[in-house]
Short mmCIF file of N, CA and C in Angstrom, two decimals:
data_model
loop_
_atom_site.label_atom_id
_atom_site.label_comp_id
_atom_site.label_asym_id
_atom_site.label_seq_id
_atom_site.Cartn_x
_atom_site.Cartn_y
_atom_site.Cartn_z
N MET S 3 68.05 -71.49 7.16
CA MET S 3 66.89 -70.63 7.32
C MET S 3 66.93 -69.99 8.70
N ALA S 4 66.61 -68.72 8.77
CA ALA S 4 66.67 -68.01 10.05
C ALA S 4 65.29 -67.55 10.51
N PHE S 5 64.23 -68.15 9.99
CA PHE S 5 62.87 -67.78 10.41
C PHE S 5 62.31 -68.82 11.39
N GLU S 6 63.19 -69.40 12.21
CA GLU S 6 62.79 -70.50 13.09
C GLU S 6 61.73 -70.13 14.12
N LEU S 7 61.60 -68.86 14.46
CA LEU S 7 60.67 -68.48 15.52
C LEU S 7 59.26 -68.17 15.03
N VAL S 8 59.03 -68.19 13.71
CA VAL S 8 57.70 -67.94 13.18
C VAL S 8 56.76 -69.02 13.73
N GLY S 9 55.63 -68.57 14.24
CA GLY S 9 54.66 -69.50 14.82
C GLY S 9 54.72 -69.56 16.32
N GLN S 10 55.68 -68.85 16.92
CA GLN S 10 55.79 -68.82 18.37
C GLN S 10 55.38 -67.44 18.88
N ALA S 11 54.69 -67.45 20.01
CA ALA S 11 54.26 -66.20 20.66
C ALA S 11 54.29 -66.42 22.16
N TRP S 12 54.60 -65.35 22.89
CA TRP S 12 54.70 -65.42 24.33
C TRP S 12 54.11 -64.16 24.93
N ASP S 13 53.64 -64.24 26.19
CA ASP S 13 53.46 -63.01 26.95
C ASP S 13 54.85 -62.67 27.49
N VAL S 14 55.01 -61.53 28.12
CA VAL S 14 56.34 -61.08 28.52
C VAL S 14 56.98 -62.06 29.51
N GLU S 15 56.21 -62.55 30.46
CA GLU S 15 56.77 -63.47 31.46
C GLU S 15 57.25 -64.77 30.81
N ALA S 16 56.47 -65.32 29.91
CA ALA S 16 56.88 -66.54 29.21
C ALA S 16 58.11 -66.27 28.33
N PHE S 17 58.16 -65.08 27.73
CA PHE S 17 59.32 -64.73 26.91
C PHE S 17 60.59 -64.69 27.76
N GLU S 18 60.49 -64.13 28.95
CA GLU S 18 61.65 -64.10 29.85
C GLU S 18 62.14 -65.51 30.13
N GLY S 19 61.23 -66.45 30.34
CA GLY S 19 61.62 -67.84 30.53
C GLY S 19 62.24 -68.43 29.29
N TYR S 20 61.67 -68.12 28.13
CA TYR S 20 62.18 -68.64 26.86
C TYR S 20 63.63 -68.23 26.63
N ILE S 21 63.97 -66.98 26.90
CA ILE S 21 65.33 -66.52 26.58
C ILE S 21 66.35 -66.89 27.65
N SER S 22 65.92 -67.48 28.74
CA SER S 22 66.84 -67.75 29.86
C SER S 22 67.99 -68.68 29.48
N ASP S 23 67.82 -69.49 28.46
CA ASP S 23 68.87 -70.43 28.05
C ASP S 23 69.45 -70.12 26.67
N ILE S 24 69.07 -69.00 26.09
CA ILE S 24 69.56 -68.67 24.74
C ILE S 24 70.83 -67.84 24.84
N ASN S 25 71.82 -68.21 24.05
CA ASN S 25 73.09 -67.48 24.01
C ASN S 25 72.90 -66.24 23.13
N LEU S 26 72.94 -65.09 23.76
CA LEU S 26 72.80 -63.82 23.05
C LEU S 26 74.12 -63.06 22.97
N SER S 27 75.22 -63.76 23.18
CA SER S 27 76.52 -63.08 23.27
C SER S 27 76.94 -62.39 21.97
N TRP S 28 76.35 -62.74 20.86
CA TRP S 28 76.67 -62.11 19.58
C TRP S 28 76.18 -60.66 19.54
N ALA S 29 75.17 -60.32 20.38
CA ALA S 29 74.53 -59.01 20.32
C ALA S 29 75.01 -58.10 21.45
N ASP S 30 75.11 -56.81 21.16
CA ASP S 30 75.46 -55.82 22.19
C ASP S 30 74.42 -54.72 22.32
N SER S 31 73.26 -54.93 21.66
CA SER S 31 72.21 -53.91 21.70
C SER S 31 70.90 -54.49 21.17
N VAL S 32 69.85 -53.69 21.32
CA VAL S 32 68.53 -54.00 20.77
C VAL S 32 68.11 -52.80 19.93
N THR S 33 67.64 -53.05 18.72
CA THR S 33 67.17 -51.99 17.84
C THR S 33 65.65 -52.03 17.78
N VAL S 34 65.03 -50.87 18.05
CA VAL S 34 63.58 -50.77 18.09
C VAL S 34 63.08 -50.10 16.81
N HIS S 35 62.05 -50.71 16.24
CA HIS S 35 61.40 -50.25 15.02
C HIS S 35 59.91 -50.11 15.27
N HIS S 36 59.22 -49.42 14.38
CA HIS S 36 57.75 -49.51 14.34
C HIS S 36 57.37 -50.01 12.96
N THR S 37 56.22 -50.65 12.86
CA THR S 37 55.83 -51.20 11.57
C THR S 37 55.36 -50.11 10.62
N ALA S 38 54.86 -49.01 11.13
CA ALA S 38 54.24 -47.94 10.32
C ALA S 38 53.02 -48.49 9.59
N ALA S 39 53.22 -49.43 8.70
CA ALA S 39 52.12 -50.15 8.07
C ALA S 39 52.39 -51.64 8.25
N PRO S 40 51.55 -52.34 8.95
CA PRO S 40 50.25 -51.90 9.43
C PRO S 40 50.36 -51.00 10.66
N SER S 41 49.39 -50.14 10.76
CA SER S 41 49.26 -49.26 11.92
C SER S 41 48.39 -49.94 12.97
N LEU S 42 48.25 -49.30 14.12
CA LEU S 42 47.34 -49.82 15.14
C LEU S 42 45.92 -49.89 14.58
N ALA S 43 45.52 -48.87 13.84
CA ALA S 43 44.18 -48.84 13.27
C ALA S 43 43.96 -50.00 12.29
N GLN S 44 45.01 -50.39 11.58
CA GLN S 44 44.89 -51.47 10.60
C GLN S 44 44.93 -52.86 11.25
N ARG S 45 45.36 -52.94 12.49
CA ARG S 45 45.39 -54.20 13.24
C ARG S 45 44.69 -53.98 14.58
N PRO S 46 43.37 -53.77 14.56
CA PRO S 46 42.64 -53.44 15.80
C PRO S 46 42.71 -54.55 16.85
N ASP S 47 42.98 -55.77 16.43
CA ASP S 47 43.09 -56.89 17.37
C ASP S 47 44.54 -57.34 17.55
N GLY S 48 45.48 -56.51 17.14
CA GLY S 48 46.90 -56.86 17.29
C GLY S 48 47.34 -57.90 16.27
N TRP S 49 48.51 -58.48 16.55
CA TRP S 49 49.08 -59.50 15.68
C TRP S 49 48.38 -60.84 15.88
N LYS S 50 48.44 -61.65 14.86
CA LYS S 50 48.04 -63.06 14.89
C LYS S 50 49.20 -63.85 14.31
N LEU S 51 49.27 -65.13 14.63
CA LEU S 51 50.36 -65.95 14.11
C LEU S 51 50.39 -65.96 12.59
N GLN S 52 49.22 -65.91 11.95
CA GLN S 52 49.19 -65.90 10.49
C GLN S 52 49.85 -64.64 9.94
N HIS S 53 49.74 -63.52 10.63
CA HIS S 53 50.44 -62.30 10.19
C HIS S 53 51.94 -62.55 10.13
N MET S 54 52.48 -63.25 11.12
CA MET S 54 53.92 -63.53 11.15
C MET S 54 54.31 -64.43 9.98
N ARG S 55 53.48 -65.42 9.70
CA ARG S 55 53.75 -66.31 8.55
C ARG S 55 53.74 -65.50 7.25
N ASN S 56 52.77 -64.60 7.12
CA ASN S 56 52.68 -63.78 5.91
C ASN S 56 53.88 -62.85 5.77
N ILE S 57 54.30 -62.25 6.87
CA ILE S 57 55.45 -61.34 6.83
C ILE S 57 56.72 -62.12 6.48
N ALA S 58 56.91 -63.27 7.09
CA ALA S 58 58.10 -64.10 6.78
C ALA S 58 58.10 -64.49 5.30
N HIS S 59 56.95 -64.87 4.80
CA HIS S 59 56.85 -65.22 3.37
C HIS S 59 57.22 -64.03 2.49
N TYR S 60 56.75 -62.85 2.84
CA TYR S 60 57.09 -61.63 2.09
C TYR S 60 58.59 -61.38 2.12
N TYR S 61 59.19 -61.45 3.31
CA TYR S 61 60.63 -61.23 3.42
C TYR S 61 61.40 -62.21 2.55
N GLN S 62 60.99 -63.47 2.58
CA GLN S 62 61.71 -64.51 1.83
C GLN S 62 61.49 -64.41 0.33
N THR S 63 60.23 -64.33 -0.09
CA THR S 63 59.95 -64.43 -1.52
C THR S 63 60.01 -63.11 -2.26
N GLN S 64 59.55 -62.03 -1.63
CA GLN S 64 59.55 -60.73 -2.31
C GLN S 64 60.87 -59.99 -2.16
N LEU S 65 61.42 -60.02 -0.95
CA LEU S 65 62.66 -59.28 -0.69
C LEU S 65 63.91 -60.13 -0.83
N GLY S 66 63.75 -61.45 -0.79
CA GLY S 66 64.89 -62.36 -0.90
C GLY S 66 65.76 -62.38 0.34
N TRP S 67 65.19 -62.01 1.47
CA TRP S 67 65.96 -61.98 2.71
C TRP S 67 66.09 -63.37 3.30
N SER S 68 67.21 -63.64 3.94
CA SER S 68 67.43 -64.92 4.62
C SER S 68 66.95 -64.87 6.06
N ALA S 69 66.59 -63.71 6.54
CA ALA S 69 66.09 -63.51 7.90
C ALA S 69 65.33 -62.19 7.91
N GLY S 70 64.76 -61.85 9.05
CA GLY S 70 64.07 -60.59 9.22
C GLY S 70 64.35 -60.07 10.61
N PRO S 71 63.53 -59.16 11.11
CA PRO S 71 63.67 -58.77 12.51
C PRO S 71 63.48 -60.00 13.39
N HIS S 72 64.00 -59.94 14.58
CA HIS S 72 63.90 -61.10 15.48
C HIS S 72 62.52 -61.25 16.09
N LEU S 73 61.90 -60.14 16.47
CA LEU S 73 60.65 -60.17 17.22
C LEU S 73 59.69 -59.08 16.75
N PHE S 74 58.41 -59.31 16.98
CA PHE S 74 57.35 -58.33 16.77
C PHE S 74 56.57 -58.24 18.07
N THR S 75 56.13 -57.03 18.42
CA THR S 75 55.34 -56.87 19.63
C THR S 75 54.04 -56.15 19.31
N ASP S 76 53.04 -56.44 20.13
CA ASP S 76 51.81 -55.65 20.14
C ASP S 76 51.50 -55.34 21.59
N GLU S 77 50.26 -55.01 21.91
CA GLU S 77 49.96 -54.59 23.28
C GLU S 77 49.93 -55.74 24.27
N ASP S 78 49.93 -56.97 23.80
CA ASP S 78 49.81 -58.11 24.70
C ASP S 78 50.92 -59.14 24.60
N GLU S 79 51.49 -59.30 23.43
CA GLU S 79 52.39 -60.43 23.22
C GLU S 79 53.64 -60.06 22.43
N VAL S 80 54.54 -61.03 22.45
CA VAL S 80 55.79 -60.99 21.69
C VAL S 80 55.69 -62.13 20.68
N TYR S 81 55.94 -61.83 19.42
CA TYR S 81 55.86 -62.83 18.36
C TYR S 81 57.26 -63.06 17.78
N GLY S 82 57.58 -64.33 17.60
CA GLY S 82 58.88 -64.67 17.04
C GLY S 82 58.90 -64.55 15.54
N MET S 83 60.05 -64.18 15.02
CA MET S 83 60.28 -64.16 13.57
C MET S 83 61.60 -64.87 13.28
N SER S 84 62.70 -64.19 13.55
CA SER S 84 64.02 -64.76 13.22
C SER S 84 64.74 -65.22 14.49
N SER S 85 65.65 -66.13 14.29
CA SER S 85 66.41 -66.73 15.39
C SER S 85 67.07 -65.68 16.27
N LEU S 86 66.90 -65.81 17.57
CA LEU S 86 67.57 -64.90 18.50
C LEU S 86 69.04 -65.23 18.68
N TRP S 87 69.46 -66.37 18.25
CA TRP S 87 70.84 -66.79 18.48
C TRP S 87 71.78 -66.41 17.34
N ARG S 88 71.28 -65.62 16.39
CA ARG S 88 72.15 -65.10 15.32
C ARG S 88 71.53 -63.84 14.73
N ARG S 89 72.29 -63.17 13.89
CA ARG S 89 71.88 -61.89 13.33
C ARG S 89 70.60 -62.02 12.50
N GLY S 90 69.85 -60.94 12.51
CA GLY S 90 68.67 -60.84 11.67
C GLY S 90 68.87 -59.75 10.64
N ILE S 91 67.81 -59.37 9.98
CA ILE S 91 67.86 -58.28 9.00
C ILE S 91 66.78 -57.28 9.40
N HIS S 92 67.24 -56.05 9.74
CA HIS S 92 66.28 -55.03 10.18
C HIS S 92 66.82 -53.62 10.07
N ALA S 93 68.11 -53.38 10.22
CA ALA S 93 68.73 -52.06 10.07
C ALA S 93 70.17 -52.29 9.63
N SER S 94 70.50 -51.90 8.44
CA SER S 94 71.77 -52.32 7.83
C SER S 94 73.00 -52.07 8.70
N SER S 95 73.07 -50.96 9.38
CA SER S 95 74.25 -50.68 10.20
C SER S 95 74.29 -51.49 11.49
N PHE S 96 73.15 -52.03 11.89
CA PHE S 96 73.06 -52.68 13.20
C PHE S 96 72.82 -54.19 13.13
N ASN S 97 72.55 -54.73 11.95
CA ASN S 97 72.20 -56.14 11.82
C ASN S 97 73.21 -57.08 12.47
N SER S 98 74.48 -56.78 12.34
CA SER S 98 75.51 -57.73 12.80
C SER S 98 75.64 -57.81 14.31
N HIS S 99 75.07 -56.84 15.04
CA HIS S 99 75.29 -56.84 16.49
C HIS S 99 74.08 -56.45 17.32
N SER S 100 72.89 -56.40 16.71
CA SER S 100 71.73 -55.91 17.45
C SER S 100 70.49 -56.76 17.17
N ILE S 101 69.74 -57.05 18.21
CA ILE S 101 68.47 -57.76 18.09
C ILE S 101 67.41 -56.76 17.64
N GLY S 102 66.67 -57.10 16.61
CA GLY S 102 65.66 -56.20 16.05
C GLY S 102 64.26 -56.52 16.51
N ILE S 103 63.55 -55.50 16.98
CA ILE S 103 62.16 -55.65 17.42
C ILE S 103 61.29 -54.66 16.65
N GLU S 104 60.25 -55.18 16.00
CA GLU S 104 59.25 -54.36 15.31
C GLU S 104 58.02 -54.26 16.19
N MET S 105 57.67 -53.05 16.61
CA MET S 105 56.45 -52.90 17.40
C MET S 105 55.32 -52.40 16.50
N LEU S 106 54.15 -52.95 16.72
CA LEU S 106 52.98 -52.60 15.93
C LEU S 106 52.63 -51.13 16.13
N GLY S 107 52.42 -50.41 15.04
CA GLY S 107 51.97 -49.04 15.10
C GLY S 107 52.74 -48.12 14.19
N ASN S 108 52.17 -46.95 13.98
CA ASN S 108 52.81 -45.89 13.21
C ASN S 108 52.97 -44.69 14.14
N TYR S 109 54.12 -44.61 14.78
CA TYR S 109 54.33 -43.58 15.79
C TYR S 109 54.87 -42.27 15.22
N ASP S 110 54.65 -42.09 13.92
CA ASP S 110 54.74 -40.76 13.33
C ASP S 110 53.37 -40.09 13.44
N HIS S 111 52.31 -40.93 13.57
CA HIS S 111 50.94 -40.42 13.58
C HIS S 111 50.10 -40.91 14.75
N GLU S 112 50.37 -42.09 15.27
CA GLU S 112 49.58 -42.65 16.38
C GLU S 112 50.31 -42.39 17.69
N SER S 113 49.57 -42.08 18.72
CA SER S 113 50.17 -41.69 20.00
C SER S 113 50.85 -42.87 20.70
N PRO S 114 52.12 -42.68 21.08
CA PRO S 114 52.81 -43.69 21.88
C PRO S 114 52.61 -43.46 23.39
N SER S 115 51.89 -42.41 23.75
CA SER S 115 51.79 -42.04 25.16
C SER S 115 50.42 -42.26 25.78
N SER S 116 49.50 -42.88 25.01
CA SER S 116 48.18 -43.18 25.56
C SER S 116 47.56 -44.33 24.78
N GLY S 117 46.52 -44.93 25.36
CA GLY S 117 45.76 -45.97 24.68
C GLY S 117 46.60 -47.16 24.26
N ARG S 118 46.21 -47.75 23.14
CA ARG S 118 46.92 -48.93 22.63
C ARG S 118 48.38 -48.63 22.32
N GLY S 119 48.66 -47.44 21.84
CA GLY S 119 50.05 -47.09 21.54
C GLY S 119 50.92 -47.22 22.77
N LEU S 120 50.46 -46.69 23.88
CA LEU S 120 51.21 -46.81 25.13
C LEU S 120 51.32 -48.27 25.56
N ASP S 121 50.26 -49.03 25.37
CA ASP S 121 50.30 -50.46 25.72
C ASP S 121 51.37 -51.19 24.91
N VAL S 122 51.48 -50.88 23.62
CA VAL S 122 52.52 -51.49 22.78
C VAL S 122 53.90 -51.05 23.26
N ILE S 123 54.05 -49.78 23.57
CA ILE S 123 55.33 -49.27 24.09
C ILE S 123 55.71 -50.02 25.37
N GLU S 124 54.76 -50.21 26.26
CA GLU S 124 55.05 -50.89 27.53
C GLU S 124 55.48 -52.34 27.29
N THR S 125 54.77 -53.04 26.43
CA THR S 125 55.17 -54.42 26.10
C THR S 125 56.57 -54.43 25.52
N THR S 126 56.83 -53.54 24.59
CA THR S 126 58.14 -53.49 23.94
C THR S 126 59.23 -53.15 24.94
N ALA S 127 58.99 -52.19 25.82
CA ALA S 127 59.97 -51.82 26.83
C ALA S 127 60.27 -53.00 27.76
N GLN S 128 59.26 -53.78 28.10
CA GLN S 128 59.46 -54.96 28.93
C GLN S 128 60.31 -56.01 28.21
N VAL S 129 60.07 -56.18 26.92
CA VAL S 129 60.85 -57.15 26.14
C VAL S 129 62.30 -56.69 26.03
N VAL S 130 62.51 -55.41 25.75
CA VAL S 130 63.88 -54.87 25.68
C VAL S 130 64.56 -55.04 27.03
N ALA S 131 63.85 -54.76 28.12
CA ALA S 131 64.42 -54.93 29.47
C ALA S 131 64.82 -56.39 29.71
N ALA S 132 63.98 -57.32 29.30
CA ALA S 132 64.29 -58.74 29.47
C ALA S 132 65.54 -59.13 28.68
N LEU S 133 65.62 -58.65 27.45
CA LEU S 133 66.79 -58.96 26.61
C LEU S 133 68.07 -58.37 27.19
N LEU S 134 68.03 -57.09 27.56
CA LEU S 134 69.22 -56.45 28.12
C LEU S 134 69.64 -57.12 29.43
N THR S 135 68.68 -57.49 30.26
CA THR S 135 68.99 -58.20 31.50
C THR S 135 69.68 -59.51 31.19
N ARG S 136 69.14 -60.26 30.24
CA ARG S 136 69.76 -61.54 29.84
C ARG S 136 71.16 -61.32 29.28
N MET S 137 71.37 -60.21 28.58
CA MET S 137 72.67 -59.90 27.98
C MET S 137 73.62 -59.25 28.98
N LYS S 138 73.12 -58.99 30.20
CA LYS S 138 73.90 -58.35 31.26
C LYS S 138 74.38 -56.95 30.84
N LEU S 139 73.45 -56.20 30.23
CA LEU S 139 73.73 -54.85 29.77
C LEU S 139 72.80 -53.87 30.46
N LEU S 140 73.25 -52.64 30.60
CA LEU S 140 72.42 -51.56 31.14
C LEU S 140 71.57 -50.96 30.03
N ALA S 141 70.50 -50.30 30.40
CA ALA S 141 69.67 -49.58 29.44
C ALA S 141 70.28 -48.20 29.20
N THR S 142 70.85 -48.01 28.02
CA THR S 142 71.46 -46.72 27.64
C THR S 142 71.10 -46.42 26.19
N ASP S 143 71.49 -45.24 25.74
CA ASP S 143 71.24 -44.91 24.34
C ASP S 143 72.20 -45.63 23.40
N LYS S 144 73.14 -46.38 23.95
CA LYS S 144 74.05 -47.20 23.13
C LYS S 144 73.60 -48.66 23.07
N THR S 145 72.87 -49.11 24.08
CA THR S 145 72.37 -50.49 24.08
C THR S 145 70.95 -50.57 23.56
N ILE S 146 70.25 -49.44 23.52
CA ILE S 146 68.92 -49.36 22.92
C ILE S 146 69.04 -48.42 21.73
N LEU S 147 68.98 -48.98 20.56
CA LEU S 147 69.11 -48.20 19.33
C LEU S 147 67.74 -48.02 18.70
N PHE S 148 67.56 -46.93 18.04
CA PHE S 148 66.38 -46.72 17.22
C PHE S 148 66.83 -46.87 15.77
N HIS S 149 65.94 -47.35 14.91
CA HIS S 149 66.29 -47.49 13.50
C HIS S 149 66.80 -46.17 12.94
N ARG S 150 66.22 -45.07 13.39
CA ARG S 150 66.65 -43.76 12.89
C ARG S 150 68.08 -43.40 13.30
N ASP S 151 68.67 -44.13 14.25
CA ASP S 151 70.07 -43.92 14.62
C ASP S 151 71.02 -44.47 13.57
N ASP S 152 70.53 -45.30 12.68
CA ASP S 152 71.35 -45.90 11.63
C ASP S 152 71.75 -44.81 10.64
N PRO S 153 73.06 -44.55 10.49
CA PRO S 153 73.48 -43.48 9.58
C PRO S 153 73.18 -43.79 8.11
N LYS S 154 72.82 -45.04 7.81
CA LYS S 154 72.52 -45.40 6.43
C LYS S 154 71.04 -45.27 6.09
N THR S 155 70.26 -44.64 6.98
CA THR S 155 68.83 -44.49 6.72
C THR S 155 68.38 -43.06 6.97
N SER S 156 67.26 -42.72 6.39
CA SER S 156 66.65 -41.42 6.66
C SER S 156 65.28 -41.60 7.29
N LYS S 157 65.03 -42.77 7.84
CA LYS S 157 63.74 -43.08 8.45
C LYS S 157 63.58 -42.38 9.80
N THR S 158 62.33 -42.19 10.21
CA THR S 158 62.02 -41.65 11.53
C THR S 158 61.79 -42.78 12.54
N CYS S 159 61.82 -43.98 12.07
CA CYS S 159 61.53 -45.19 12.84
C CYS S 159 62.32 -45.23 14.16
N PRO S 160 61.67 -45.50 15.26
CA PRO S 160 60.34 -46.03 15.49
C PRO S 160 59.24 -44.98 15.59
N GLY S 161 59.43 -43.86 14.98
CA GLY S 161 58.39 -42.84 14.95
C GLY S 161 58.85 -41.54 15.56
N SER S 162 58.50 -40.46 14.90
CA SER S 162 58.92 -39.13 15.35
C SER S 162 58.27 -38.72 16.68
N LEU S 163 57.19 -39.39 17.08
CA LEU S 163 56.52 -39.06 18.34
C LEU S 163 57.16 -39.76 19.54
N ILE S 164 58.17 -40.59 19.30
CA ILE S 164 58.82 -41.30 20.40
C ILE S 164 60.17 -40.65 20.70
N ASN S 165 60.29 -40.16 21.92
CA ASN S 165 61.54 -39.58 22.40
C ASN S 165 62.40 -40.72 22.94
N LYS S 166 63.63 -40.78 22.49
CA LYS S 166 64.49 -41.90 22.86
C LYS S 166 64.78 -41.93 24.37
N GLY S 167 65.05 -40.79 24.97
CA GLY S 167 65.31 -40.76 26.41
C GLY S 167 64.13 -41.27 27.21
N TRP S 168 62.92 -40.91 26.79
CA TRP S 168 61.69 -41.38 27.42
C TRP S 168 61.60 -42.90 27.35
N PHE S 169 61.88 -43.46 26.17
CA PHE S 169 61.79 -44.91 25.99
C PHE S 169 62.87 -45.63 26.80
N VAL S 170 64.11 -45.12 26.76
CA VAL S 170 65.19 -45.73 27.55
C VAL S 170 64.81 -45.71 29.03
N GLY S 171 64.21 -44.62 29.50
CA GLY S 171 63.76 -44.53 30.88
C GLY S 171 62.72 -45.59 31.22
N LYS S 172 61.79 -45.86 30.30
CA LYS S 172 60.80 -46.91 30.52
C LYS S 172 61.49 -48.27 30.65
N VAL S 173 62.43 -48.54 29.77
CA VAL S 173 63.16 -49.82 29.84
C VAL S 173 63.88 -49.92 31.18
N GLN S 174 64.56 -48.85 31.56
CA GLN S 174 65.30 -48.85 32.82
C GLN S 174 64.37 -49.11 34.00
N SER S 175 63.17 -48.52 33.98
CA SER S 175 62.24 -48.74 35.08
C SER S 175 61.84 -50.21 35.19
N TYR S 176 61.69 -50.89 34.08
CA TYR S 176 61.39 -52.33 34.13
C TYR S 176 62.59 -53.13 34.61
N MET S 177 63.78 -52.70 34.27
CA MET S 177 64.97 -53.40 34.73
C MET S 177 65.18 -53.21 36.24
N ASP S 178 64.72 -52.08 36.77
CA ASP S 178 64.87 -51.79 38.20
C ASP S 178 63.86 -52.56 39.06
N GLU S 179 62.80 -53.09 38.44
CA GLU S 179 61.76 -53.80 39.22
C GLU S 179 62.27 -55.13 39.74
#
């Protein structure tokens, strides 16, 4: 079973401590997704641990998946889903070598540049920065993938309102701190 992280949640600082001893050598990138549904409006109080349990159950029983994305983020916390020490399921072309993060929101319609949307982006950028730092990688368009970069998909994920260069720059700024 690869849903070992369900039930765990961290703020960014605690997450940095958590990953300090995890071997991430299997991965060479992080793939960023948005949930689309639920949107920010549908989760006005962000994620709860029960949401993660429900999502894991859906992945296992409805989709028949052995794993899912590794992490979920909202404006305050990072929620565990699948083991960080092995591949997850989140973008078919990237599963074998990329850590998958689902951020709460629908960034085809909800603003990533203000309010809660920006708060979710900031949390996610901090998590990506922590992972890349642990992996000893720079923030580039090759180490930060968007689901829409997958040639096997036609999705806009993580949302058409998110410019990749802008997001990579946010991650880099956290890595420079």
